[in-house]
Coordinates of C-alpha atoms in Angstrom, one line a residue:
Chain A
M1 CA 0.0 0.0 0.0
I2 CA 1.5 3.3 -1.1
N3 CA 1.4 6.0 1.6
E4 CA 3.1 9.3 2.2
K5 CA 6.1 7.6 3.8
T6 CA 6.5 5.3 0.8
I7 CA 6.6 8.3 -1.5
A8 CA 9.2 10.1 0.6
D9 CA 11.3 7.0 0.9
F10 CA 11.2 6.6 -2.9
I11 CA 12.5 10.1 -3.3
Y12 CA 15.3 9.7 -0.8
R13 CA 16.2 6.4 -2.4
E14 CA 16.3 8.0 -5.9
A15 CA 18.8 10.7 -4.6
E16 CA 20.9 8.0 -3.0
L17 CA 21.1 6.0 -6.2
L18 CA 22.3 9.2 -8.0
D19 CA 24.8 10.1 -5.3
T20 CA 26.3 6.6 -5.4
M21 CA 26.3 6.4 -9.2
Q22 CA 24.1 3.4 -9.4
W23 CA 22.9 4.5 -12.8
Q24 CA 21.2 1.4 -14.0
A25 CA 19.2 1.1 -10.7
W26 CA 18.2 4.7 -11.2
L27 CA 17.0 4.1 -14.7
D28 CA 14.9 1.2 -13.4
L29 CA 12.9 3.7 -11.3
F30 CA 11.4 5.2 -14.5
H31 CA 8.2 4.1 -16.0
P32 CA 8.7 3.1 -19.7
E33 CA 7.0 6.3 -20.7
G34 CA 8.8 8.4 -18.0
R35 CA 10.4 11.8 -18.7
Y36 CA 13.1 13.9 -17.0
W37 CA 12.4 17.6 -17.5
M38 CA 14.5 20.7 -16.6
P39 CA 12.5 23.8 -17.7
L40 CA 14.1 27.1 -18.8
E41 CA 11.3 29.3 -17.8
W42 CA 9.6 30.3 -14.6
Q43 CA 6.5 28.1 -14.0
Q44 CA 6.9 26.7 -17.5
Q45 CA 3.9 24.7 -18.7
D46 CA 5.0 23.3 -22.0
P47 CA 8.2 21.2 -22.4
V48 CA 7.8 20.9 -26.2
L49 CA 7.1 24.3 -27.6
Q50 CA 9.0 26.3 -25.0
P51 CA 12.8 25.9 -24.5
S52 CA 14.1 23.6 -21.8
L53 CA 17.5 22.6 -20.5
M54 CA 16.5 19.0 -20.7
Y55 CA 13.4 17.0 -21.7
E56 CA 14.3 13.4 -22.2
D57 CA 12.7 10.0 -22.5
L58 CA 14.1 6.7 -21.3
L59 CA 16.0 6.2 -24.5
L60 CA 17.9 9.5 -24.1
L61 CA 18.5 8.9 -20.5
K62 CA 20.0 5.5 -21.3
V63 CA 22.3 7.3 -23.8
R64 CA 23.5 9.6 -21.1
V65 CA 24.1 6.8 -18.6
E66 CA 25.9 4.7 -21.2
R67 CA 28.0 7.7 -22.2
L68 CA 29.2 8.3 -18.7
A69 CA 31.1 5.0 -18.8
G70 CA 32.4 5.3 -22.4
E71 CA 36.0 4.9 -23.1
R72 CA 36.1 8.0 -25.2
T73 CA 34.0 10.2 -23.0
F74 CA 36.6 12.8 -22.5
S75 CA 34.5 15.2 -20.4
Q76 CA 34.4 12.4 -17.8
K77 CA 38.1 12.2 -17.4
P78 CA 38.2 12.8 -14.5
K79 CA 34.7 11.7 -13.5
S80 CA 32.0 13.9 -12.0
R81 CA 30.4 13.2 -8.7
C82 CA 27.2 14.6 -7.1
H83 CA 25.5 15.2 -3.8
H84 CA 21.8 15.8 -3.1
L85 CA 20.8 17.6 0.1
L86 CA 17.0 17.2 0.2
Q87 CA 14.4 18.8 2.4
A88 CA 11.5 16.5 3.5
P89 CA 9.4 16.0 0.4
Q90 CA 6.1 17.8 0.4
I91 CA 3.4 15.3 -0.6
V92 CA 1.1 17.0 -3.1
A93 CA -1.1 14.0 -3.9
C94 CA -1.4 10.5 -2.5
D95 CA -4.5 9.0 -4.0
A96 CA -4.1 5.2 -4.0
A97 CA -7.5 4.7 -5.5
G98 CA -6.9 7.1 -8.4
G99 CA -3.3 6.0 -8.7
V100 CA -2.0 9.6 -8.4
F101 CA 1.1 10.3 -6.4
K102 CA 2.9 13.6 -6.5
A103 CA 5.6 15.2 -4.4
R104 CA 7.7 18.4 -4.4
T105 CA 11.1 18.4 -2.8
S106 CA 13.3 21.4 -2.2
Y107 CA 17.0 20.6 -2.6
I108 CA 20.6 21.8 -2.9
Y109 CA 22.6 19.9 -5.5
T110 CA 26.3 19.8 -5.8
E111 CA 28.2 18.5 -8.8
T112 CA 32.0 18.3 -8.7
R113 CA 34.7 17.3 -11.2
G114 CA 38.4 17.6 -10.7
D115 CA 39.0 20.7 -8.6
L116 CA 35.7 22.3 -9.5
L117 CA 32.6 22.4 -7.4
E118 CA 29.3 23.8 -8.6
R119 CA 26.2 24.2 -6.5
Y120 CA 22.6 24.5 -7.6
S121 CA 19.3 25.1 -5.7
G122 CA 15.9 24.2 -6.8
W123 CA 12.8 22.0 -6.5
A124 CA 12.2 18.5 -7.8
S125 CA 8.6 17.6 -8.6
H126 CA 7.9 13.9 -8.9
D127 CA 4.8 12.4 -10.7
L128 CA 4.8 8.8 -9.7
V129 CA 2.6 5.8 -10.7
Q130 CA 2.2 2.4 -9.1
V131 CA 3.4 -0.6 -11.1
G132 CA 2.9 -3.8 -9.3
D133 CA 4.0 -3.2 -5.7
S134 CA 6.4 -0.4 -6.5
L135 CA 6.4 3.2 -7.6
K136 CA 7.8 4.4 -11.0
I137 CA 8.6 7.9 -12.2
K138 CA 6.2 9.2 -14.8
L139 CA 7.8 12.7 -14.7
K140 CA 10.7 14.1 -12.8
R141 CA 10.7 17.9 -13.1
V142 CA 13.7 19.9 -12.0
D143 CA 13.2 23.6 -11.5
L144 CA 16.3 25.5 -10.7
V145 CA 16.0 28.8 -8.9
N146 CA 18.3 30.4 -11.5
F147 CA 17.2 28.4 -14.5
D148 CA 18.2 31.3 -16.8
A149 CA 21.8 31.7 -15.6
P150 CA 24.7 30.8 -17.9
F151 CA 26.0 27.5 -16.4
G152 CA 29.0 25.6 -17.3
N153 CA 28.7 21.8 -17.9
I154 CA 26.0 20.1 -15.9
Q155 CA 26.9 16.4 -16.6
L156 CA 25.0 14.3 -14.1
F157 CA 21.3 14.3 -12.9
M158 CA 19.7 16.6 -10.3
Chain B
M1 CA 54.4 45.4 -20.5
A2 CA 52.4 46.6 -23.5
K3 CA 53.6 44.4 -26.3
Y4 CA 50.9 44.8 -28.9
G5 CA 49.1 48.1 -28.1
N6 CA 48.9 50.3 -31.2
N7 CA 51.5 48.1 -32.8
A8 CA 49.9 46.9 -35.9
R9 CA 53.0 45.0 -37.2
A10 CA 53.3 43.0 -34.0
I11 CA 49.6 42.0 -34.2
E12 CA 49.9 41.1 -37.9
R13 CA 52.9 38.9 -37.1
L14 CA 50.6 36.7 -34.9
V15 CA 48.9 35.4 -38.1
R16 CA 51.0 33.5 -40.6
D17 CA 49.7 32.0 -43.8
A18 CA 48.6 28.7 -42.1
E19 CA 49.5 29.2 -38.5
V20 CA 48.5 31.5 -35.7
H21 CA 50.4 32.4 -32.5
R22 CA 48.9 31.2 -29.2
D23 CA 48.7 34.8 -27.9
V24 CA 45.6 35.3 -30.0
Y25 CA 43.8 33.0 -27.5
V26 CA 45.6 33.5 -24.2
D27 CA 47.1 36.9 -24.1
Q28 CA 45.3 39.4 -21.9
E29 CA 46.5 42.4 -23.9
I30 CA 45.3 41.0 -27.2
F31 CA 41.9 40.4 -25.7
E32 CA 41.7 44.1 -24.6
L33 CA 42.8 45.2 -28.1
E34 CA 40.0 43.0 -29.6
M35 CA 37.5 44.9 -27.4
E36 CA 39.0 48.2 -28.4
H37 CA 39.5 47.6 -32.1
L38 CA 38.2 44.4 -33.6
F39 CA 34.6 44.6 -32.2
P40 CA 34.1 48.3 -32.9
N41 CA 35.5 47.9 -36.4
S42 CA 33.2 45.0 -37.3
W43 CA 29.5 44.7 -37.8
I44 CA 28.0 43.1 -34.7
Y45 CA 24.7 41.4 -34.3
V46 CA 22.6 43.2 -31.7
G47 CA 19.3 41.4 -31.8
H48 CA 16.2 40.7 -33.9
A49 CA 13.4 43.2 -34.7
S50 CA 10.8 40.6 -33.5
Q51 CA 12.1 41.2 -30.0
L52 CA 11.0 44.8 -30.4
S53 CA 7.4 44.3 -31.6
K54 CA 5.7 47.2 -29.8
P55 CA 6.8 50.8 -29.2
G56 CA 8.8 51.0 -26.0
D57 CA 10.1 47.5 -26.3
F58 CA 13.9 47.4 -25.7
I59 CA 16.7 44.9 -25.6
T60 CA 20.2 45.2 -24.2
A61 CA 23.5 43.8 -25.6
N62 CA 27.2 44.4 -25.5
I63 CA 29.5 45.2 -28.5
G64 CA 32.9 44.2 -27.2
R65 CA 32.8 45.8 -23.7
Q66 CA 30.4 48.5 -24.7
P67 CA 26.9 48.2 -23.2
V68 CA 24.3 49.1 -25.9
M69 CA 20.5 48.9 -26.2
A70 CA 18.0 48.9 -29.0
S71 CA 14.5 50.2 -28.8
R72 CA 11.3 50.6 -30.8
H73 CA 10.2 54.2 -31.1
T74 CA 6.6 55.4 -31.2
D75 CA 6.9 55.9 -35.0
G76 CA 7.9 52.3 -35.4
S77 CA 11.6 53.0 -36.1
I78 CA 14.4 51.1 -34.3
H79 CA 17.2 52.9 -32.6
V80 CA 20.5 51.7 -31.1
F81 CA 22.3 53.7 -28.4
Y82 CA 24.8 53.3 -25.7
N83 CA 23.2 52.1 -22.5
R84 CA 24.4 55.0 -20.3
C85 CA 22.8 58.0 -18.9
P86 CA 24.5 61.2 -20.2
H87 CA 24.4 62.6 -16.7
K88 CA 26.4 60.3 -14.4
G89 CA 26.8 57.3 -16.6
V90 CA 24.2 55.0 -15.0
K91 CA 23.0 52.1 -17.1
I92 CA 19.5 52.9 -18.2
A93 CA 18.3 49.4 -18.7
S94 CA 19.5 46.4 -16.7
E95 CA 17.3 43.6 -18.0
P96 CA 17.9 41.6 -21.2
C97 CA 14.6 42.9 -22.6
G98 CA 11.4 44.7 -21.6
N99 CA 9.0 47.5 -22.4
T100 CA 9.8 51.0 -21.0
G101 CA 6.5 52.6 -21.9
K102 CA 6.6 56.0 -23.5
F103 CA 10.1 57.0 -22.2
F104 CA 13.2 55.8 -20.5
R105 CA 13.9 57.1 -17.1
C106 CA 17.2 57.0 -15.4
P107 CA 16.8 55.4 -11.9
Y108 CA 19.3 57.7 -10.3
H109 CA 18.2 61.3 -11.0
A110 CA 15.1 60.8 -13.2
W111 CA 16.5 62.2 -16.4
S112 CA 14.2 60.9 -19.0
F113 CA 14.5 60.1 -22.7
K114 CA 12.2 59.4 -25.6
T115 CA 12.4 56.0 -27.1
D116 CA 14.6 57.4 -29.9
G117 CA 17.1 58.3 -27.2
S118 CA 16.6 62.1 -27.3
L119 CA 16.4 64.0 -24.0
L120 CA 12.8 64.5 -22.8
A121 CA 13.1 66.1 -19.4
I122 CA 15.4 66.8 -16.4
P123 CA 13.9 67.5 -13.0
L124 CA 14.5 71.1 -11.7
K125 CA 15.4 72.2 -15.2
K126 CA 15.9 75.7 -14.0
G127 CA 19.2 74.8 -12.4
Y128 CA 20.7 74.3 -15.9
E129 CA 19.7 77.7 -17.2
G130 CA 22.6 79.8 -18.2
T131 CA 25.1 77.0 -17.4
G132 CA 25.9 76.2 -21.0
F133 CA 24.1 72.9 -20.7
T134 CA 22.5 73.1 -24.1
D135 CA 26.0 73.0 -25.7
T136 CA 26.9 69.8 -24.0
Q137 CA 26.7 66.2 -25.4
A138 CA 24.4 65.4 -22.5
N139 CA 21.7 67.7 -23.9
E140 CA 21.5 65.4 -27.0
G141 CA 20.3 62.6 -24.8
L142 CA 21.5 59.0 -25.0
S143 CA 24.5 58.7 -27.3
K144 CA 23.5 57.1 -30.6
V145 CA 25.2 54.3 -32.4
K146 CA 25.3 55.9 -35.8
N147 CA 26.0 52.9 -38.0
V148 CA 23.0 50.6 -37.7
V149 CA 21.6 48.4 -40.5
I150 CA 18.5 46.2 -40.1
Y151 CA 18.7 43.4 -42.6
R152 CA 15.6 41.3 -42.9
D153 CA 14.9 42.1 -39.2
F154 CA 18.5 41.2 -38.1
I155 CA 19.9 44.3 -36.3
F156 CA 23.6 44.9 -36.9
A157 CA 25.7 47.8 -35.6
R158 CA 29.2 49.1 -36.1
L159 CA 30.5 51.3 -33.4
S160 CA 33.4 52.8 -35.3
D161 CA 32.7 55.9 -37.3
S162 CA 34.8 54.8 -40.2
G163 CA 35.3 51.3 -41.7
V164 CA 33.7 48.9 -44.2
S165 CA 30.1 49.5 -45.2
F166 CA 27.5 46.9 -44.2
E167 CA 27.1 45.8 -47.9
D168 CA 30.8 45.4 -48.4
Y169 CA 31.3 43.8 -45.1
F170 CA 28.8 41.0 -45.5
G171 CA 28.2 40.8 -49.3
E172 CA 27.0 37.5 -50.6
S173 CA 27.2 35.9 -47.1
L174 CA 23.8 37.4 -46.4
S175 CA 22.4 34.6 -48.5
T176 CA 22.3 32.4 -45.4
I177 CA 20.1 34.8 -43.5
D178 CA 18.0 35.1 -46.7
N179 CA 17.5 31.4 -46.7
M180 CA 16.6 31.2 -43.1
V181 CA 13.9 33.9 -43.5
D182 CA 12.6 32.4 -46.7
R183 CA 12.0 29.2 -44.9
S184 CA 9.0 30.9 -43.3
P185 CA 5.9 30.7 -45.6
E186 CA 5.3 34.3 -44.6
G187 CA 8.9 35.3 -45.0
K188 CA 9.2 36.2 -41.4
L189 CA 11.1 35.0 -38.3
A190 CA 10.2 35.5 -34.7
I191 CA 12.0 35.1 -31.4
E192 CA 9.5 34.0 -28.8
A193 CA 11.7 32.9 -25.9
A194 CA 14.9 33.6 -24.1
P195 CA 18.1 31.9 -25.4
I196 CA 19.9 28.9 -23.8
R197 CA 22.9 30.4 -22.1
Y198 CA 26.1 28.4 -21.6
M199 CA 29.3 29.7 -20.0
H200 CA 32.6 28.6 -21.6
T201 CA 35.9 28.9 -19.9
C202 CA 37.8 29.4 -23.1
N203 CA 38.6 32.1 -25.6
W204 CA 35.7 33.1 -27.9
K205 CA 37.6 32.3 -31.1
M206 CA 37.8 28.6 -30.3
L207 CA 34.1 28.4 -30.5
V208 CA 33.9 30.4 -33.8
E209 CA 36.6 28.2 -35.3
N210 CA 34.8 25.0 -34.3
Q211 CA 31.7 26.0 -36.3
T212 CA 33.5 25.0 -39.5
D213 CA 35.8 22.3 -38.1
T214 CA 34.5 19.1 -39.7
C215 CA 37.3 16.8 -38.6
H216 CA 36.2 16.8 -35.0
P217 CA 32.6 15.5 -34.8
M218 CA 33.3 11.8 -35.4
V219 CA 36.2 12.0 -32.9
A220 CA 35.0 14.3 -30.1
H221 CA 31.3 13.4 -30.4
E222 CA 31.8 9.6 -30.5
S223 CA 30.9 9.7 -26.8
S224 CA 27.5 11.5 -27.3
A225 CA 26.3 11.1 -30.9
G226 CA 28.1 7.8 -31.3
T227 CA 26.5 6.4 -28.1
A228 CA 23.0 7.7 -29.2
V229 CA 23.3 5.8 -32.5
K230 CA 24.6 2.7 -30.7
V231 CA 21.8 2.7 -28.1
W232 CA 19.2 3.2 -30.7
K233 CA 20.4 0.3 -32.9
R234 CA 20.2 -1.9 -29.9
E235 CA 16.8 -0.7 -28.6
Q236 CA 14.9 0.0 -31.7
G237 CA 13.3 -3.5 -32.0
D238 CA 10.8 -3.6 -34.8
S239 CA 10.6 0.2 -35.0
T240 CA 10.9 1.4 -38.6
E241 CA 10.7 5.1 -37.8
T242 CA 13.8 6.8 -36.4
P243 CA 12.9 9.2 -33.6
M244 CA 13.5 12.9 -34.2
A245 CA 16.1 12.8 -31.4
V246 CA 18.2 10.1 -33.2
Q247 CA 17.8 11.9 -36.5
L248 CA 19.4 15.0 -34.9
Y249 CA 22.3 13.1 -33.2
G250 CA 23.0 10.5 -35.9
P251 CA 24.6 12.7 -38.7
F252 CA 27.3 14.0 -36.3
M253 CA 28.9 10.6 -36.7
S254 CA 29.1 10.9 -40.5
P255 CA 32.5 9.8 -41.9
Y256 CA 35.2 12.2 -43.2
E257 CA 34.1 11.5 -46.8
F258 CA 30.7 12.9 -46.1
Y259 CA 32.2 16.2 -44.8
E260 CA 34.8 16.3 -47.6
Q261 CA 32.1 16.1 -50.2
S262 CA 29.6 18.4 -48.6
G263 CA 32.1 21.3 -48.9
I264 CA 32.9 24.7 -47.4
R265 CA 32.2 28.1 -49.0
I266 CA 34.3 31.1 -47.9
W267 CA 33.5 34.8 -48.4
P268 CA 35.6 37.9 -47.9
N269 CA 36.0 39.5 -44.4
G270 CA 36.1 36.2 -42.6
H271 CA 32.6 34.8 -43.3
G272 CA 32.1 31.2 -44.5
H273 CA 29.9 28.2 -44.2
T274 CA 30.0 24.4 -44.1
G275 CA 27.5 22.2 -45.9
V276 CA 27.5 23.4 -49.5
A277 CA 26.4 20.3 -51.5
N278 CA 24.6 18.8 -48.5
S279 CA 24.9 18.8 -44.8
I280 CA 24.1 17.0 -41.5
H281 CA 20.7 18.7 -41.8
S282 CA 19.8 17.1 -45.1
N283 CA 17.9 14.0 -44.2
Y284 CA 15.5 14.9 -41.5
S285 CA 11.9 13.6 -41.9
D286 CA 9.5 15.8 -43.7
I287 CA 7.1 17.8 -41.5
D288 CA 3.4 17.2 -42.4
G289 CA 1.9 20.1 -44.3
Y290 CA 5.1 22.3 -44.5
L291 CA 6.1 21.7 -48.1
G292 CA 2.5 22.4 -49.2
Q293 CA 2.6 25.8 -47.4
M294 CA 5.9 26.6 -49.0
V295 CA 4.7 25.7 -52.5
A296 CA 1.6 27.8 -51.9
A297 CA 3.7 30.8 -50.8
Y298 CA 6.6 30.6 -53.3
G299 CA 5.6 28.3 -56.1
E300 CA 6.9 24.8 -56.8
K301 CA 10.4 25.7 -58.1
R302 CA 11.3 28.4 -55.6
A303 CA 10.0 26.4 -52.6
H304 CA 12.3 23.4 -53.6
E305 CA 15.2 25.8 -54.1
I306 CA 14.8 27.3 -50.6
L307 CA 14.4 23.9 -48.9
G308 CA 17.2 22.4 -50.9
E309 CA 19.7 24.8 -49.4
V310 CA 20.6 23.0 -46.2
R311 CA 23.8 24.9 -45.1
H312 CA 25.2 23.6 -41.9
N313 CA 27.0 26.4 -40.0
T314 CA 27.5 29.9 -41.3
V315 CA 30.1 32.0 -39.5
Y316 CA 29.4 35.7 -39.6
F317 CA 32.7 37.1 -38.6
P318 CA 33.5 37.9 -35.8
N319 CA 31.1 36.2 -33.4
I320 CA 27.8 34.8 -34.6
M321 CA 26.9 31.5 -36.3
V322 CA 23.7 31.1 -38.2
K323 CA 22.2 27.6 -38.7
G324 CA 19.4 28.3 -41.3
A325 CA 18.1 24.8 -41.7
V326 CA 17.2 24.5 -38.0
Q327 CA 16.6 28.3 -37.3
I328 CA 19.3 28.8 -34.7
V329 CA 21.7 31.7 -34.1
R330 CA 24.5 31.3 -31.7
N331 CA 26.1 34.4 -30.3
F332 CA 29.6 34.0 -28.9
I333 CA 30.0 36.9 -26.4
P334 CA 33.5 37.5 -25.2
I335 CA 33.7 38.1 -21.4
A336 CA 37.4 37.7 -20.8
V337 CA 40.4 36.2 -22.6
D338 CA 39.4 32.8 -21.2
K339 CA 35.7 33.2 -20.7
T340 CA 32.9 33.3 -23.3
L341 CA 29.1 33.5 -22.8
V342 CA 27.3 31.5 -25.5
E343 CA 23.7 32.5 -26.2
S344 CA 21.8 30.1 -28.5
W345 CA 18.6 31.5 -29.9
V346 CA 15.8 29.6 -31.6
Y347 CA 13.8 31.5 -34.2
R348 CA 10.3 30.5 -35.1
L349 CA 9.3 30.3 -38.8
V350 CA 6.2 32.4 -38.8
G351 CA 3.3 30.5 -40.3
A352 CA 5.1 27.1 -40.4
P353 CA 3.9 24.0 -38.5
D354 CA 4.7 23.8 -34.7
K355 CA 6.7 20.7 -35.4
L356 CA 9.5 22.7 -37.0
Y357 CA 9.8 24.9 -33.9
E358 CA 9.7 21.8 -31.7
R359 CA 12.6 20.3 -33.8
A360 CA 14.6 23.5 -33.5
L361 CA 14.1 23.7 -29.8
M362 CA 15.1 20.0 -29.5
Y363 CA 18.2 20.6 -31.5
N364 CA 19.2 23.6 -29.4
R365 CA 18.9 21.7 -26.1
F366 CA 20.6 18.6 -27.5
I367 CA 23.6 20.5 -28.9
N368 CA 23.9 23.9 -27.3
A369 CA 22.8 23.7 -23.7
P370 CA 24.9 23.4 -20.5
T371 CA 23.0 20.1 -20.1
S372 CA 23.8 18.9 -23.7
I373 CA 26.1 15.9 -23.9
V374 CA 27.3 17.1 -27.3
G375 CA 28.1 20.5 -25.7
H376 CA 30.1 18.7 -23.0
D377 CA 32.3 17.0 -25.6
D378 CA 33.1 20.4 -27.2
L379 CA 33.6 22.4 -24.1
E380 CA 36.0 19.8 -22.7
M381 CA 38.2 20.2 -25.8
Y382 CA 38.1 24.0 -25.6
E383 CA 39.1 24.0 -22.0
R384 CA 41.9 21.6 -22.7
A385 CA 43.1 23.8 -25.5
Q386 CA 43.0 26.9 -23.3
E387 CA 45.2 25.0 -20.8
G388 CA 47.4 23.3 -23.3
L389 CA 48.2 26.6 -25.1
K390 CA 50.1 27.7 -22.1
S391 CA 52.7 25.2 -23.0
N392 CA 56.0 26.7 -24.3
G393 CA 56.8 23.6 -26.3
N394 CA 55.2 25.1 -29.4
Q395 CA 53.8 28.6 -29.6
W396 CA 52.0 28.1 -32.9
V397 CA 48.5 26.6 -33.7
N398 CA 48.6 24.7 -37.0
L399 CA 45.9 25.5 -39.6
R400 CA 47.7 23.9 -42.6
R401 CA 45.1 21.3 -43.6
L402 CA 44.6 21.6 -47.4
Y403 CA 46.6 24.8 -47.6
E404 CA 47.9 25.9 -50.9
S405 CA 50.8 28.3 -51.1
N406 CA 49.1 30.7 -53.6
E407 CA 45.9 31.0 -51.5
E408 CA 44.1 34.3 -52.1
Q409 CA 42.6 36.4 -49.4
D410 CA 39.2 38.0 -49.3
V411 CA 37.7 36.0 -52.1
T412 CA 34.7 33.7 -52.6
A413 CA 35.5 30.1 -53.1
V414 CA 34.1 26.6 -52.6
I415 CA 36.5 24.1 -51.2
N416 CA 36.9 20.6 -49.8
G417 CA 34.7 20.3 -46.7
T418 CA 37.5 19.2 -44.4
S419 CA 39.8 22.2 -45.3
E420 CA 40.9 24.6 -42.5
R421 CA 40.8 27.4 -45.0
Q422 CA 37.7 29.0 -43.4
M423 CA 39.8 29.3 -40.2
R424 CA 42.6 30.9 -42.2
N425 CA 40.0 33.2 -43.7
Q426 CA 38.9 34.2 -40.2
F427 CA 42.3 35.0 -39.0
H428 CA 43.1 37.0 -42.1
A429 CA 40.0 39.1 -41.3
W430 CA 41.0 39.1 -37.6
A431 CA 44.3 40.8 -38.3
K432 CA 42.6 43.2 -40.8
F433 CA 39.9 44.5 -38.4
M434 CA 42.2 44.5 -35.4
T435 CA 44.7 46.8 -37.1
M436 CA 42.4 48.8 -39.4
D437 CA 42.5 51.9 -37.3
M438 CA 46.1 51.5 -36.0
D439 CA 49.1 53.4 -37.2
K440 CA 50.8 51.0 -39.6
H441 CA 54.1 52.8 -39.5
V442 CA 55.1 51.9 -35.9
E443 CA 57.8 49.3 -35.8
A444 CA 57.8 46.3 -33.5
A445 CA 59.1 47.3 -30.1
E446 CA 60.8 44.2 -28.9

């Protein structure tokens, strides 16, 4: 039975998989139709006809994950690492009968590579669905507080 | 320490026939001289008229280090002026774009200006009576950029009073902008959203050069485009239709022969483009309804001519790249000798199906975003070059690929697509516009 705690645990678990670079286990959290979205506008509504930083389906996420380990992935020599500091997720919807589970989580994200360290702040919104006994990500939306700033490389996942 | 200041010969010596000295990328003084000479002597892209659709609309930009702004006046005309109050120098507009209403008002002392830049009012005007104020430059309002040309809604400006005219500067190279505009059934482009911004810790010229470097994609982008093709082959199953995403990534892995054959065209003053015979944009799927719209607008023959022109990257020297076939303009904005802000703008083809805009936006985030894996490949190489060029082992960058000893300068030519001639063409223009307003008689002071 999915409850508020299950949803929060799922979100903590997702961040842990990213921080420990268990990429395949992370991909397995996604529904086959799942999407990862980083908007480029404040309260953006449309990922298709408005510009975004990322809007990727599972195929494209697999490409990213596979690339990270590639022999000729020069931008990963040395490799990047990341750290998520999450606030307690705010459960927006937990309707087991309707199958609607949504949460919004405020976070600080750090990505580091070599001697460089970059820090980002934002909110992650999860739209989850129940598949069998477990939850899957239908949409992970990442809104940065400074989405319009000129960033350097962001190579991992927030 | 000044080594190059007002020393045209020393600057010219940095550019050989097929080599350039590393100082053009790493020397602080050269960067300052670019800001002082190269950018003011060149025609620089300021913005697009569609960003100024209503009276009072304004945009801000920089030409070299100079802050400028463009505005739409009440009579519909567009004006470009320096973004500086004539009183104490305060920047009038601090946002990338906006609408100022009927007038601009300085936030410091409330001097106000019409949207054509002329002085409208000063509080306590009486205090200026009999002071000779009317004879000062301040009385004229915001200082105008005098040399402004709006070509098919693209706003270009040259800060220097003298120099090459707009027509002579760009010449036939404007055909790429023509083609991009003509791709709209209404002959009109529109900017509808903010650009993707990406900070590069490298010299701006590395980015410009890379636009016509066709020998790097299959090497540097094996990790991104190559992986995309590999994953798709494995996962496609029974699917017969290649997703738009894979269509965009795939051609980056084309072999050398493809680029050799697709060709490069060079023009005078440092402009040039890849993709003459065909390009990485040639084989995207048709968008439903679009060809019909184009034929209705232009006739069968002309419509096919327009859509058959699929140029890859057109460099407008010094610092923009236009990609007509996917409606993207990249602006390489120099911040410091080793820091460049890249703004990648997507233009909508007015009247065309949404799917074309969707594809252009997708291309932009796949290739030009700080979250783009293709972008990661490129930036890694620029950063390594910026570091590596500090090496004293060899002070020259080699641009000799397909060099011929009798190579003419400032000509139009179509050449093998893997040639480094467009880079040589750019550096010839670089030396020309750097030294154009310098005294050529001063000898090297070494």
